[in-house]
Short mmCIF file of C-alpha atoms and ligand atoms in Angstrom, two decimals:
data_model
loop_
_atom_site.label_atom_id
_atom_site.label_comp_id
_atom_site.label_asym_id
_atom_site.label_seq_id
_atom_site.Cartn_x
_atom_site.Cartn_y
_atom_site.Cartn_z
CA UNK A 221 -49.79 -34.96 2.20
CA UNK A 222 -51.18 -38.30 0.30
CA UNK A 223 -52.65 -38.21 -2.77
CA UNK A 224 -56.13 -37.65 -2.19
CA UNK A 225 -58.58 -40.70 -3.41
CA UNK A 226 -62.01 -39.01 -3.39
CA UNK A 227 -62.94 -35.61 -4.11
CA UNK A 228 -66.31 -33.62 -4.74
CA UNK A 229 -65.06 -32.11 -7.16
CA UNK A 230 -62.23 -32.67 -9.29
CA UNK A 231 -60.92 -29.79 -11.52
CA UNK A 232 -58.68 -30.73 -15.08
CA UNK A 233 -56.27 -27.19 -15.41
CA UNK A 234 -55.39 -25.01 -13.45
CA UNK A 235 -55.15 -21.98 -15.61
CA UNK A 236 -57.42 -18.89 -15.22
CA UNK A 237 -60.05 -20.97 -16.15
CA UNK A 238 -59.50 -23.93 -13.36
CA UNK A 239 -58.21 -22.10 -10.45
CA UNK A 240 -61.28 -19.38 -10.67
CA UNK A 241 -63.86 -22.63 -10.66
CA UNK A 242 -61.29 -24.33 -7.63
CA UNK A 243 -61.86 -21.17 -5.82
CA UNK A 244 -65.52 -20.84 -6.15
CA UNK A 245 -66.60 -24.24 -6.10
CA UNK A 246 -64.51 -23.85 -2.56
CA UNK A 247 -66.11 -20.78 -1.24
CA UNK A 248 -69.44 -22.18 -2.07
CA UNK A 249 -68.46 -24.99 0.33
CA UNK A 250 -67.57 -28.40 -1.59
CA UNK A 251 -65.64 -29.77 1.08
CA UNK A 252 -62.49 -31.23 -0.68
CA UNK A 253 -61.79 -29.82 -4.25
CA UNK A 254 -58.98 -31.06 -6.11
CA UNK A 255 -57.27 -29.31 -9.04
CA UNK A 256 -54.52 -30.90 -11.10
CA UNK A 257 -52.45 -29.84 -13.95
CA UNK A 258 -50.04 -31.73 -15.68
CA UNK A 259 -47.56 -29.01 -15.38
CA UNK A 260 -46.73 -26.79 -13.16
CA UNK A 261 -49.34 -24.80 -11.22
CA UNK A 262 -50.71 -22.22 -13.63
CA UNK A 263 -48.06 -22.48 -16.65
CA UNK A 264 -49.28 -22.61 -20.09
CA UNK A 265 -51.35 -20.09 -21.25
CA UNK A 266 -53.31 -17.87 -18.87
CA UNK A 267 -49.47 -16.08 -17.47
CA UNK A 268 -48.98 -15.34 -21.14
CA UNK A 269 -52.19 -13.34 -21.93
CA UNK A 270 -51.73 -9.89 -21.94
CA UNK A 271 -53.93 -8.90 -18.46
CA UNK A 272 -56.98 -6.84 -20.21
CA UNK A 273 -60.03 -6.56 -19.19
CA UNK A 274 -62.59 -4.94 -21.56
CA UNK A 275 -66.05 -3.58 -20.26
CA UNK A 276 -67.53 -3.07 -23.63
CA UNK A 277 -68.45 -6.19 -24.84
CA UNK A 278 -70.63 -7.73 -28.01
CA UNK A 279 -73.53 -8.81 -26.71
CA UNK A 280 -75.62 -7.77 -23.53
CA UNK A 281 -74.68 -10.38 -21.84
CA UNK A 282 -70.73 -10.85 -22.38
CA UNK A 283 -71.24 -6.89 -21.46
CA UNK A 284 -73.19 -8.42 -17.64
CA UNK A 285 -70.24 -10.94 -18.05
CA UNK A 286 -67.45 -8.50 -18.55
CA UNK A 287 -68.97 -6.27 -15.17
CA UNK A 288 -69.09 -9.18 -13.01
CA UNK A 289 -65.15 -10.28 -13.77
CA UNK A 290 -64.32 -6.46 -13.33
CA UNK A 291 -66.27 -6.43 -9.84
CA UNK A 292 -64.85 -9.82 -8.81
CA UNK A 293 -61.37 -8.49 -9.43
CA UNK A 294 -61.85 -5.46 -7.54
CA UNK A 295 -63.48 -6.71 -4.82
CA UNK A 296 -61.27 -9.45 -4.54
CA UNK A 297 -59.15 -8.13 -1.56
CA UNK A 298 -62.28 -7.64 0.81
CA UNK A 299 -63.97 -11.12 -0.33
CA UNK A 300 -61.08 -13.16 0.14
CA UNK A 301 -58.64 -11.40 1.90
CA UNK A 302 -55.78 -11.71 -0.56
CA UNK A 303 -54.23 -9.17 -2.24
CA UNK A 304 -54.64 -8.81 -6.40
CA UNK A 305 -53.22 -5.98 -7.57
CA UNK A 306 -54.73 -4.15 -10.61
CA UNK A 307 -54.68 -0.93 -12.68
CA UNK A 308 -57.94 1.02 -13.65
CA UNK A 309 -56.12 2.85 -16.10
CA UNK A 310 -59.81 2.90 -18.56
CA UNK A 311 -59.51 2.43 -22.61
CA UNK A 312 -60.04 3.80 -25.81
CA UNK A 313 -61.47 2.51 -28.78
CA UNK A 314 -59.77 4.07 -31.92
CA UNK A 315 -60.83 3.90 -35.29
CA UNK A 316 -58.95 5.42 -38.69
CA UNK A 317 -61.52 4.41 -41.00
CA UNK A 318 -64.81 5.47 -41.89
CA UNK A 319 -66.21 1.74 -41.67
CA UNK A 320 -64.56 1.32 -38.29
CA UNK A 321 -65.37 4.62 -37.08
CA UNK A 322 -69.26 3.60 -37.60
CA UNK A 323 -68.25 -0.14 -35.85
CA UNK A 324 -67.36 2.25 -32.78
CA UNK A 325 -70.35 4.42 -32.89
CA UNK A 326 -72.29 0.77 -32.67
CA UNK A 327 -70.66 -0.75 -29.86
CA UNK A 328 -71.20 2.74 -28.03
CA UNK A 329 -74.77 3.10 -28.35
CA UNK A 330 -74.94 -0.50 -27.96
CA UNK A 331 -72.83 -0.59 -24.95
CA UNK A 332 -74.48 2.03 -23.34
CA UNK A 333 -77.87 0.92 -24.02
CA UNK A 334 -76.95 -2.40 -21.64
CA UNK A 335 -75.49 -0.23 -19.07
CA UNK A 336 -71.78 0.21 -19.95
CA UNK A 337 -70.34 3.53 -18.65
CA UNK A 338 -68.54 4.45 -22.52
CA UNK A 339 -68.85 7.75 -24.32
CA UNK A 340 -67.39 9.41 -27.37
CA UNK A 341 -64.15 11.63 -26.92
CA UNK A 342 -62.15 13.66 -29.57
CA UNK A 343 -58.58 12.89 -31.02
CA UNK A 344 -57.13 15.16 -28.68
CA UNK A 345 -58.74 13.95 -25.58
CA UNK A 346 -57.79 10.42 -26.66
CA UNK A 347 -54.29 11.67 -26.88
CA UNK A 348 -54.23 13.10 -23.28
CA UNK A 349 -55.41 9.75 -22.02
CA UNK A 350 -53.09 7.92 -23.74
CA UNK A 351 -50.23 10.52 -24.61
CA UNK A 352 -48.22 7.76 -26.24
CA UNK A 353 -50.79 8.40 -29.50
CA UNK A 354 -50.52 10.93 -31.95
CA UNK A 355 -54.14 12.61 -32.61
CA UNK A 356 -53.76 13.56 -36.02
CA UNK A 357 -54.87 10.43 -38.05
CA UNK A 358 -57.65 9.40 -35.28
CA UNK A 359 -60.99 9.64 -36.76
CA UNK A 360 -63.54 8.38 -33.92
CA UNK A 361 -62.70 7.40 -30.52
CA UNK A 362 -64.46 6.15 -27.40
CA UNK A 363 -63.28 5.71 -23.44
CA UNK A 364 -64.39 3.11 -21.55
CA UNK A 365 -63.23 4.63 -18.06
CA UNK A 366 -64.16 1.50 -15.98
CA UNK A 367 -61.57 -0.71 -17.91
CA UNK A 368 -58.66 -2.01 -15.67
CA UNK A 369 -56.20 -4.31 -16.42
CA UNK A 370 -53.78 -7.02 -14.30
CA UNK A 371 -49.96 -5.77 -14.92
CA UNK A 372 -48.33 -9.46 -14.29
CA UNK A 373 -50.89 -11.80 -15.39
CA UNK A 374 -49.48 -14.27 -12.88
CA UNK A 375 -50.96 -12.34 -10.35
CA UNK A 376 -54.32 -13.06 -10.72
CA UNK A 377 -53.69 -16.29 -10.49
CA UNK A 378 -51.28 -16.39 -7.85
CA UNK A 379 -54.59 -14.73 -6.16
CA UNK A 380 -57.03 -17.23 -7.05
CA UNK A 381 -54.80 -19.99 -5.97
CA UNK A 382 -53.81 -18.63 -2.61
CA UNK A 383 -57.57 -17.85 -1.80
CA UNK A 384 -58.98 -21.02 -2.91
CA UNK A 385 -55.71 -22.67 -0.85
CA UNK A 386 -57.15 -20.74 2.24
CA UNK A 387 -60.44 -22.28 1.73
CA UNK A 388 -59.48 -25.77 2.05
CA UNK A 389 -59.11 -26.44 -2.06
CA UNK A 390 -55.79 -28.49 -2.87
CA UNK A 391 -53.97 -27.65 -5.88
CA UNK A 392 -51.57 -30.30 -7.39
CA UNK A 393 -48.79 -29.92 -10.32
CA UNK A 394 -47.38 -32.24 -12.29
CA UNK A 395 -49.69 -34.46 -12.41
CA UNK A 396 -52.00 -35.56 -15.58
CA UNK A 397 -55.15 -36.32 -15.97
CA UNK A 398 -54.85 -39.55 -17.98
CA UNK A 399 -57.93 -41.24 -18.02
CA UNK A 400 -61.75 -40.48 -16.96
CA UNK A 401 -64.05 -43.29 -15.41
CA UNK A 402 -67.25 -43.01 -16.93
CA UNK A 403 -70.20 -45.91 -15.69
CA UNK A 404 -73.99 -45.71 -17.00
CA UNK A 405 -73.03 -42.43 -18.52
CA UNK A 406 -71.73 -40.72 -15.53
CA UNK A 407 -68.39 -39.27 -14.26
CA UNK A 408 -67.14 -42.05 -11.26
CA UNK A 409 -63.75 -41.15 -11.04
CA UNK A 410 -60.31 -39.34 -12.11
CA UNK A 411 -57.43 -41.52 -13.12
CA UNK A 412 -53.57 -40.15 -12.73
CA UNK A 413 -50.22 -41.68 -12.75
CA UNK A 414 -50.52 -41.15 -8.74
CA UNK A 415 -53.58 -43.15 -8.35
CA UNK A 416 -57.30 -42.34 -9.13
CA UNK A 417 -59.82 -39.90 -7.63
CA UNK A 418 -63.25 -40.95 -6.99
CA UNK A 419 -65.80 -38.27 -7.92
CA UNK A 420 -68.54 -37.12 -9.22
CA UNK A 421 -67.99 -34.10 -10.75
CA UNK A 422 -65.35 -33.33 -13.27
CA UNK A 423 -64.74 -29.93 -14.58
CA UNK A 424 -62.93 -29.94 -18.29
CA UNK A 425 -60.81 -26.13 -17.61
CA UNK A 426 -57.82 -27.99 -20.20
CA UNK A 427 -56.94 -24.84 -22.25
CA UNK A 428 -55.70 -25.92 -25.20
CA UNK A 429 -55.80 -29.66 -24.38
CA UNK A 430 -59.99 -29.04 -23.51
CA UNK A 431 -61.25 -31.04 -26.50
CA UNK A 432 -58.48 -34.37 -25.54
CA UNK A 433 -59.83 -34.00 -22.02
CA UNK A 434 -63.55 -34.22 -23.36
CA UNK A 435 -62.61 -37.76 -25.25
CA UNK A 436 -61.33 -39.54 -22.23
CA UNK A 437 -65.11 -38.53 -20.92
CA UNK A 438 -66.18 -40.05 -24.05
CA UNK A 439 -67.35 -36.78 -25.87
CA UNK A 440 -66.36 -34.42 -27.96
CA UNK A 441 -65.78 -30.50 -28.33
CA UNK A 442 -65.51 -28.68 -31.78
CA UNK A 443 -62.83 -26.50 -30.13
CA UNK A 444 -59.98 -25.26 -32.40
CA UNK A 445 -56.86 -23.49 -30.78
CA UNK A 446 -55.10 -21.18 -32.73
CA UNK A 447 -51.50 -19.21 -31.66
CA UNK A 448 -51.74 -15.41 -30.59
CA UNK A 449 -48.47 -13.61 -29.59
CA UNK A 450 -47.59 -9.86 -28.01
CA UNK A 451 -44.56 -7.88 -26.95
CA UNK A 452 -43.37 -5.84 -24.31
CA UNK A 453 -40.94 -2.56 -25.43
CA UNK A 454 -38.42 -1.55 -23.06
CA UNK A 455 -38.95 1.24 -20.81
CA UNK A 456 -40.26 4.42 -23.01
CA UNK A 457 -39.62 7.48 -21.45
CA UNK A 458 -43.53 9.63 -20.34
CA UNK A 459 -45.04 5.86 -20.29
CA UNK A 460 -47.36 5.34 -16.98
CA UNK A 461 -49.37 2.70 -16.21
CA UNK A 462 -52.67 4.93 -15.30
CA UNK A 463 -52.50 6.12 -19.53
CA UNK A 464 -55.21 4.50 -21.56
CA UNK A 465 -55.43 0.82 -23.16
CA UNK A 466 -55.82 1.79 -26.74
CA UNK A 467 -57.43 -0.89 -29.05
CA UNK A 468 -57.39 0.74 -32.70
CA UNK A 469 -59.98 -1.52 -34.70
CA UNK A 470 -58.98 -1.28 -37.99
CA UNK A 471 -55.82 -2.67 -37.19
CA UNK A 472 -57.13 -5.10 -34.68
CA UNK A 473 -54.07 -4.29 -32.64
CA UNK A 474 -54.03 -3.55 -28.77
CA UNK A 475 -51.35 -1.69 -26.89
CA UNK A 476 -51.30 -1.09 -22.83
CA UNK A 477 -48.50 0.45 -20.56
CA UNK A 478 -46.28 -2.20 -19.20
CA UNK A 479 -43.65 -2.34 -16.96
CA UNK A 480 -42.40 1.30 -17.80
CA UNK A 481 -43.24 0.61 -21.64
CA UNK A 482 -46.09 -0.40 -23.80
CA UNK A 483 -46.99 -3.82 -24.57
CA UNK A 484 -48.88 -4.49 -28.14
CA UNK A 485 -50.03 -7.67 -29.88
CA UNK A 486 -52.88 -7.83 -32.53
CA UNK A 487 -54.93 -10.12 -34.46
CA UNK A 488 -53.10 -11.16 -37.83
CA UNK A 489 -55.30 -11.79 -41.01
CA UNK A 490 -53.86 -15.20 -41.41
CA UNK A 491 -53.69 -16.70 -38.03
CA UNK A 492 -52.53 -19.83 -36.83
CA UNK A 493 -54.64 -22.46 -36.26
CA UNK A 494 -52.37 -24.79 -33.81
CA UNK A 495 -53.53 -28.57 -32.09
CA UNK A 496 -50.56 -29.04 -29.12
CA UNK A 497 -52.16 -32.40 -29.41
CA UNK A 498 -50.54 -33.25 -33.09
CA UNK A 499 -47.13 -31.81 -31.47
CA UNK A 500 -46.56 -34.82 -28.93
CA UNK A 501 -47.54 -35.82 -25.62
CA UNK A 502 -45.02 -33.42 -23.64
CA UNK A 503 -45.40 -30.37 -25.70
CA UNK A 504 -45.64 -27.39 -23.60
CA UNK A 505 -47.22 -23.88 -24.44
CA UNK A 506 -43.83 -22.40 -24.24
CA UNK A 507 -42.78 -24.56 -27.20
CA UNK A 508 -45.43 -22.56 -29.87
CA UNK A 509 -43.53 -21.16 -32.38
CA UNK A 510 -43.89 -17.75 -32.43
CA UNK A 511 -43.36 -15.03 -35.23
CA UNK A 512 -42.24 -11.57 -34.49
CA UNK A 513 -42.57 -10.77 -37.94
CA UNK A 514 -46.34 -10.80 -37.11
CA UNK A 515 -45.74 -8.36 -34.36
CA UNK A 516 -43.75 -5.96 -36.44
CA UNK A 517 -46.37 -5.83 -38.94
CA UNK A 518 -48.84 -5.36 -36.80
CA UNK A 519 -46.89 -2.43 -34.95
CA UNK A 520 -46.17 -1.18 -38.63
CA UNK A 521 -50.02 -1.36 -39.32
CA UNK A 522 -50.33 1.30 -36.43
CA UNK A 523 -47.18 3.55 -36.88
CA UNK A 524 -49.54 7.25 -37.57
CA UNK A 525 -51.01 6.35 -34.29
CA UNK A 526 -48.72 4.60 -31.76
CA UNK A 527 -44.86 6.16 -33.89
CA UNK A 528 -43.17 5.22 -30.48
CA UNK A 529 -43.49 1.25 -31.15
CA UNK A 530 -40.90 1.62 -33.65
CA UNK A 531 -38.20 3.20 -32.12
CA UNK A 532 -37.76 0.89 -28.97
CA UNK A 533 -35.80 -2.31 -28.11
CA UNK A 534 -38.44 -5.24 -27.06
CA UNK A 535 -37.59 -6.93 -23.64
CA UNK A 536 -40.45 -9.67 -23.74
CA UNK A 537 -42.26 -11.26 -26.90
CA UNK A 538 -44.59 -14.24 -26.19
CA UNK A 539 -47.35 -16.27 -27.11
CA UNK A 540 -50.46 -18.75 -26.34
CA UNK A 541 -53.04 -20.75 -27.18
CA UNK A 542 -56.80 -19.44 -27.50
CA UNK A 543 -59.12 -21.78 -27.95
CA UNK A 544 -61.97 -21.33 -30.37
CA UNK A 545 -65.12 -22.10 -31.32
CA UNK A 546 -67.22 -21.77 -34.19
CA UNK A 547 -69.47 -19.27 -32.92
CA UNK A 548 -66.95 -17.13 -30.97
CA UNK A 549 -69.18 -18.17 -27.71
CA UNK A 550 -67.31 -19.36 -24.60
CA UNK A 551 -68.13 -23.31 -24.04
CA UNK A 552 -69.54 -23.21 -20.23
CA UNK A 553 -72.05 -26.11 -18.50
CA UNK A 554 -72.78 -29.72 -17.99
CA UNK A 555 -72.25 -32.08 -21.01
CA UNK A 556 -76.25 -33.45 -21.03
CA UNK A 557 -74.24 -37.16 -22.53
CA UNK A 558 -72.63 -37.63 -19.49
CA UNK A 559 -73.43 -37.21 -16.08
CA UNK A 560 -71.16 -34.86 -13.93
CA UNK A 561 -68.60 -33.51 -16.52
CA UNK A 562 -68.82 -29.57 -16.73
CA UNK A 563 -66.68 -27.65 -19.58
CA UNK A 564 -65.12 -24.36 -18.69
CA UNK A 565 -63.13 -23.38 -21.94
CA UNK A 566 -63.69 -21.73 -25.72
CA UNK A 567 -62.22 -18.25 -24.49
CA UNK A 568 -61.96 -17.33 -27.75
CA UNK A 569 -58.81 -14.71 -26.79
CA UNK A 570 -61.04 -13.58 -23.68
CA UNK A 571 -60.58 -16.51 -20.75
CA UNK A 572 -58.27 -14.10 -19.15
CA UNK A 573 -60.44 -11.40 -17.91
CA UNK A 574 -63.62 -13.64 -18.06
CA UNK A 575 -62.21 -16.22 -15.33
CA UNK A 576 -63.71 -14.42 -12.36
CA UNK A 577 -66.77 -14.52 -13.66
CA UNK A 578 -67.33 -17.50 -15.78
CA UNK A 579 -65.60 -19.58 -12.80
CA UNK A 580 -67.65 -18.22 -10.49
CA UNK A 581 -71.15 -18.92 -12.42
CA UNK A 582 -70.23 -22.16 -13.34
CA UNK A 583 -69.49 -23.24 -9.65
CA UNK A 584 -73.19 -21.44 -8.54
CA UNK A 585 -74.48 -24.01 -11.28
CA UNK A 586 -72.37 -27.09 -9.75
CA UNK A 587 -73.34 -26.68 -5.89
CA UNK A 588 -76.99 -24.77 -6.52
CA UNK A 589 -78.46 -26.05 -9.17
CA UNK A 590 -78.03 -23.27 -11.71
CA UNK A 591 -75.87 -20.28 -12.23
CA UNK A 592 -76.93 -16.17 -11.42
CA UNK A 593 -76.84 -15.43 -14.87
CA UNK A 594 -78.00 -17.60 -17.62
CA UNK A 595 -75.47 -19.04 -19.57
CA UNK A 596 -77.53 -21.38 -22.05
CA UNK A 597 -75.86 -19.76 -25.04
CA UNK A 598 -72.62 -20.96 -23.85
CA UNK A 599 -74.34 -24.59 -23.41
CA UNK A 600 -71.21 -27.61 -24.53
CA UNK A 601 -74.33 -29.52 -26.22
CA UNK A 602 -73.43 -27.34 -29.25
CA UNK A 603 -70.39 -28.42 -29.92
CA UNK A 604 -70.85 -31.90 -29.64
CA UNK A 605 -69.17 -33.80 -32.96
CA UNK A 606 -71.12 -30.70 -35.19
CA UNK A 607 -68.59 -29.85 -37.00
CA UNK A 608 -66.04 -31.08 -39.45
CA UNK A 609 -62.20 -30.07 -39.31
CA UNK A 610 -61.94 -27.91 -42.62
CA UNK A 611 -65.43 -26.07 -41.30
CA UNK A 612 -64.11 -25.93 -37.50
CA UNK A 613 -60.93 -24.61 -38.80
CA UNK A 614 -62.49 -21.92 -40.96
CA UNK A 615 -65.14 -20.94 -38.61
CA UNK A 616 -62.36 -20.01 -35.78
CA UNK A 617 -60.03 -18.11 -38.11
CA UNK A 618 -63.01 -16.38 -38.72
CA UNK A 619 -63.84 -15.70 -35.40
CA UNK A 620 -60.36 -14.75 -34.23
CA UNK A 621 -60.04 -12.40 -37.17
CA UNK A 622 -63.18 -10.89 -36.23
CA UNK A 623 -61.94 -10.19 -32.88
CA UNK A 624 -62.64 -6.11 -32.76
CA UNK A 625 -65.12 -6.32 -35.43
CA UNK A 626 -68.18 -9.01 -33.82
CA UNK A 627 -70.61 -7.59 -36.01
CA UNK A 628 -68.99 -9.36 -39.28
CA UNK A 629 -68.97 -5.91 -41.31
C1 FAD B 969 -50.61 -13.59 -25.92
C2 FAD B 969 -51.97 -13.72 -25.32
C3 FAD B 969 -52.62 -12.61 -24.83
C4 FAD B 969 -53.88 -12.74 -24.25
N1 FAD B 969 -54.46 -11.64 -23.70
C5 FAD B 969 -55.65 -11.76 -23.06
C6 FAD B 969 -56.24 -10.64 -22.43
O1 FAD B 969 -55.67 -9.56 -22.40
N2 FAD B 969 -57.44 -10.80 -21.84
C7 FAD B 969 -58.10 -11.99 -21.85
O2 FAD B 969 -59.20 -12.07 -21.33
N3 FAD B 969 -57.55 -13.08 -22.41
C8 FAD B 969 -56.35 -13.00 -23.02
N4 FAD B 969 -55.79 -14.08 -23.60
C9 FAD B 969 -56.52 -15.35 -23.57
C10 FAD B 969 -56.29 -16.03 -22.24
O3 FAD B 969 -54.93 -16.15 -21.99
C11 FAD B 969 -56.95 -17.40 -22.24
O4 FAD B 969 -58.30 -17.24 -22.57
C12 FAD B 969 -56.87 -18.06 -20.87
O5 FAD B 969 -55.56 -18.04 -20.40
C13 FAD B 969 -57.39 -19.48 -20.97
O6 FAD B 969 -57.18 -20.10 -19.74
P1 FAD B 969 -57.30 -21.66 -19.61
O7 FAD B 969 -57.43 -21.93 -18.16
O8 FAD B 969 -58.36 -22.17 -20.52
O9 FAD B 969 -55.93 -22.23 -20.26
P2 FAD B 969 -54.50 -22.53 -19.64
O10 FAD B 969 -53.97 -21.39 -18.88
O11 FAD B 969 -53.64 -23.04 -20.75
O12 FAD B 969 -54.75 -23.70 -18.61
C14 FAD B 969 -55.12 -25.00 -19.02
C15 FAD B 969 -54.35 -25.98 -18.17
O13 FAD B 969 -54.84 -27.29 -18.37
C16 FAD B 969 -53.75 -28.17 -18.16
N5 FAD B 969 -54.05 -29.48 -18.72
C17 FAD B 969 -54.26 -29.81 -20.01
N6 FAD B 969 -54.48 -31.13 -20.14
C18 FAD B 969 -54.41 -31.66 -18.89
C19 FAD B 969 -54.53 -32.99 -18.38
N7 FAD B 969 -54.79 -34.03 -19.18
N8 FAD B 969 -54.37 -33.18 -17.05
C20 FAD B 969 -54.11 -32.13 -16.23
N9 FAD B 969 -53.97 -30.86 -16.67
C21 FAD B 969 -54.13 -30.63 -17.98
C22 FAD B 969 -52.61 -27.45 -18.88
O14 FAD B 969 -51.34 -27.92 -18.47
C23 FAD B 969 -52.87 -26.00 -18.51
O15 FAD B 969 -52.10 -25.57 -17.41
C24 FAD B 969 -54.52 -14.00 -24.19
C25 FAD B 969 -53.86 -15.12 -24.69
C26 FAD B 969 -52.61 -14.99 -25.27
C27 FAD B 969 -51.95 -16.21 -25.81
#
């Protein structure tokens, strides 16, 4: 097939982030959508994430958010007719501490006061859900029954390309974006080493590259990306895959079942803030250095709750790039300075299990006008050249250390 030359829409990435808006902006009915990566189809970061979805969410509407991505996945089969498997295996929130135990109580009454199905469950009942816990040192804990997560995170999307493939959408590897046309302060047209798009719309879904991708458009995205890593134990003997997600706050650490063992990562005090950008212009998410020293800690910070995490051989350890912002907000909407680009990024560890929705709004605002939901708070305006490097820098370490604790206690 040629190289197409015009397009109605033309999406950067093809991560979680890119393929959800390919597939939506398709369904809704834009005739040729193009998506291009400059890797491989659906590479860097989104198959590294760890698959979780999380029901209980900050703010009322990341909790409407967080709903919508859960219904999208699970209704994904009958909308599209393509398979995505998934596990609604529900999760706990776990606190040790006093001060986290009340963070808990908070996000329940919160939670449940903007719908979310969560309630309040003793040690032990915790410890049936997710038998790999011990009970003992648990001092409040909450299950979210709703919560599913994706086993392979390539299989979401695997899903969303195949669907938006079936809709007429073409999806092209290898090839980099390398240079925008903007003309009276409007998107004309895409330029690649394999010739140049014309279109009208450009959608900025560049993961960790999303702020480089915003200068060849002539603007500019305080978005900071910073490393985050997990593991995956061997098979552990009693492990399913229908037992609990456990996120214990007051370690920030997560753990999940996971291919007949439990996967953990967590949210280190001194993170990583990490440009790919300053690393060369072939550097490759696979090329972050990563730290299992971090892990360790981590599953060392957890050891009275989750013992097993110890005792068992790892088979997988890897590690991404979120990208951040200084408020912790996703970045989601037109950029008012110029005419037809659109930003789909600042996941802020959360672009995973947000894709369904956030791609799916965002493509509502493209073809009708304006998305379902409001997503002003999200607006790209905000981050326009506001913030200095020290001060971005700061403000996302902050944010990603913050990750279980929004409230800034
Ligand atoms: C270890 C880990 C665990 C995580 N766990 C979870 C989780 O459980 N739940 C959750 O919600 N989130 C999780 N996340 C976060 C999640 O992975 C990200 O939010 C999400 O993958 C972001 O998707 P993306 O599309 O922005 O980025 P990417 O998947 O990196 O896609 C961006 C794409 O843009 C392409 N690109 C860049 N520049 C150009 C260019 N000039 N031309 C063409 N293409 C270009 C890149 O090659 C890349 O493929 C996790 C992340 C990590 C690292």
């Amino acid at each position: 097939m040629p190289f197409p030359s015009h397009a109605d829409a033309v999406v950067i990435g093809t991560g979680a982030f890119g393929l959800s808006v390919t597939l939506q902006l398709a369904r809704m009915g834009l005739r040729s959508v193009v998506a291009l990566d400059r890797y491989p189809i659906a590479s860097q970061t989104s198959p590294r994430a760890a698959g979780l979805f999380k029901l209980v969410q900050a703010d009322e509407l990341r909790t409407r958010l967080a709903r919508l991505a859960v219904e999208t996945v699970m209704h994904f089969e009958r909308d599209f007719g393509v398979t995505l498997p998934y596990v609604r295996s529900g999760s706990l929130m776990v606190a040790r501490t006093e001060r986290h135990a009340r963070v808990i109580e908070q996000e329940v009454s919160d939670a449940q006061r903007w719908g979310a199905d969560v309630h309040l469950v003793s040690a032990r009942e915790a410890q049936a859900l997710a038998p790999f816990l011990q009970a003992e040192s648990i001092l409040r804990a909450a299950y979210v029954p709703g919560d599913i997560y994706i086993e392979e995170p390539v299989s979401l999307l695997n899903a969303f390309r195949e669907a938006a493939e079936l809709l007429g959408a073409r999806i092209i590897g290898n090839v980099p974006v390398i240079g925008i046309d903007v003309r009276d302060s409007a998107v004309r047209a895409v330029l690649t080493p394999e010739g140049t798009i014309q279109t009208d719309i450009v959608i900025d879904a560049a993961g960790a590259w999303v702020r480089a991708v915003a200068r060849l458009a002539g603007t500019d995205l305080a978005v900071q990306p910073m490393r985050h890593q997990l593991a995956i134990t061997q098979p552990i003997s009693g492990t399913q895959s229908e037992q609990a997600i456990v996120r214990i706050f007051d370690a920030a650490v997560y753990v999940r079942p996971c291919r007949g063992g439990l996967m953990w990562g967590g949210f280190e005090a001194n993170p990583l803030p990490f440009d790919p950008t300053a690393h060369g212009d072939d550097f490759r998410i696979e090329m972050t250095p990563l730290d299992f020293g971090i892990l360790q800690q981590c599953a060392e910070s957890v050891r009275n709750v989750v013992p097993v995490l110890h005792d068992v051989p790892v088979q997988e350890h890897r590690g991404g790039l979120f990208t951040m912002t200084p408020d912790g907000r996703f970045v989601v909407g037109p950029v008012p300075a110029v005419r037809g680009f659109w930003v789909l990024s600042g996941c802020n560890g959360s672009g995973f299990s947000f894709s369904p929705a956030l791609g799916r709004l965002l493509a509502e605002w493209i073809v009708q006008g304006q998305p379902s939901v409001d997503l002003a708070a999200f607006a790209p305006a905000r981050l326009a050249g506001v913030v200095d490097k020290a001060s971005l820098r700061e403000a996302a370490i902050f944010q990603y250390t913050h990750y279980y604790e929004p409230l800034g206690e």
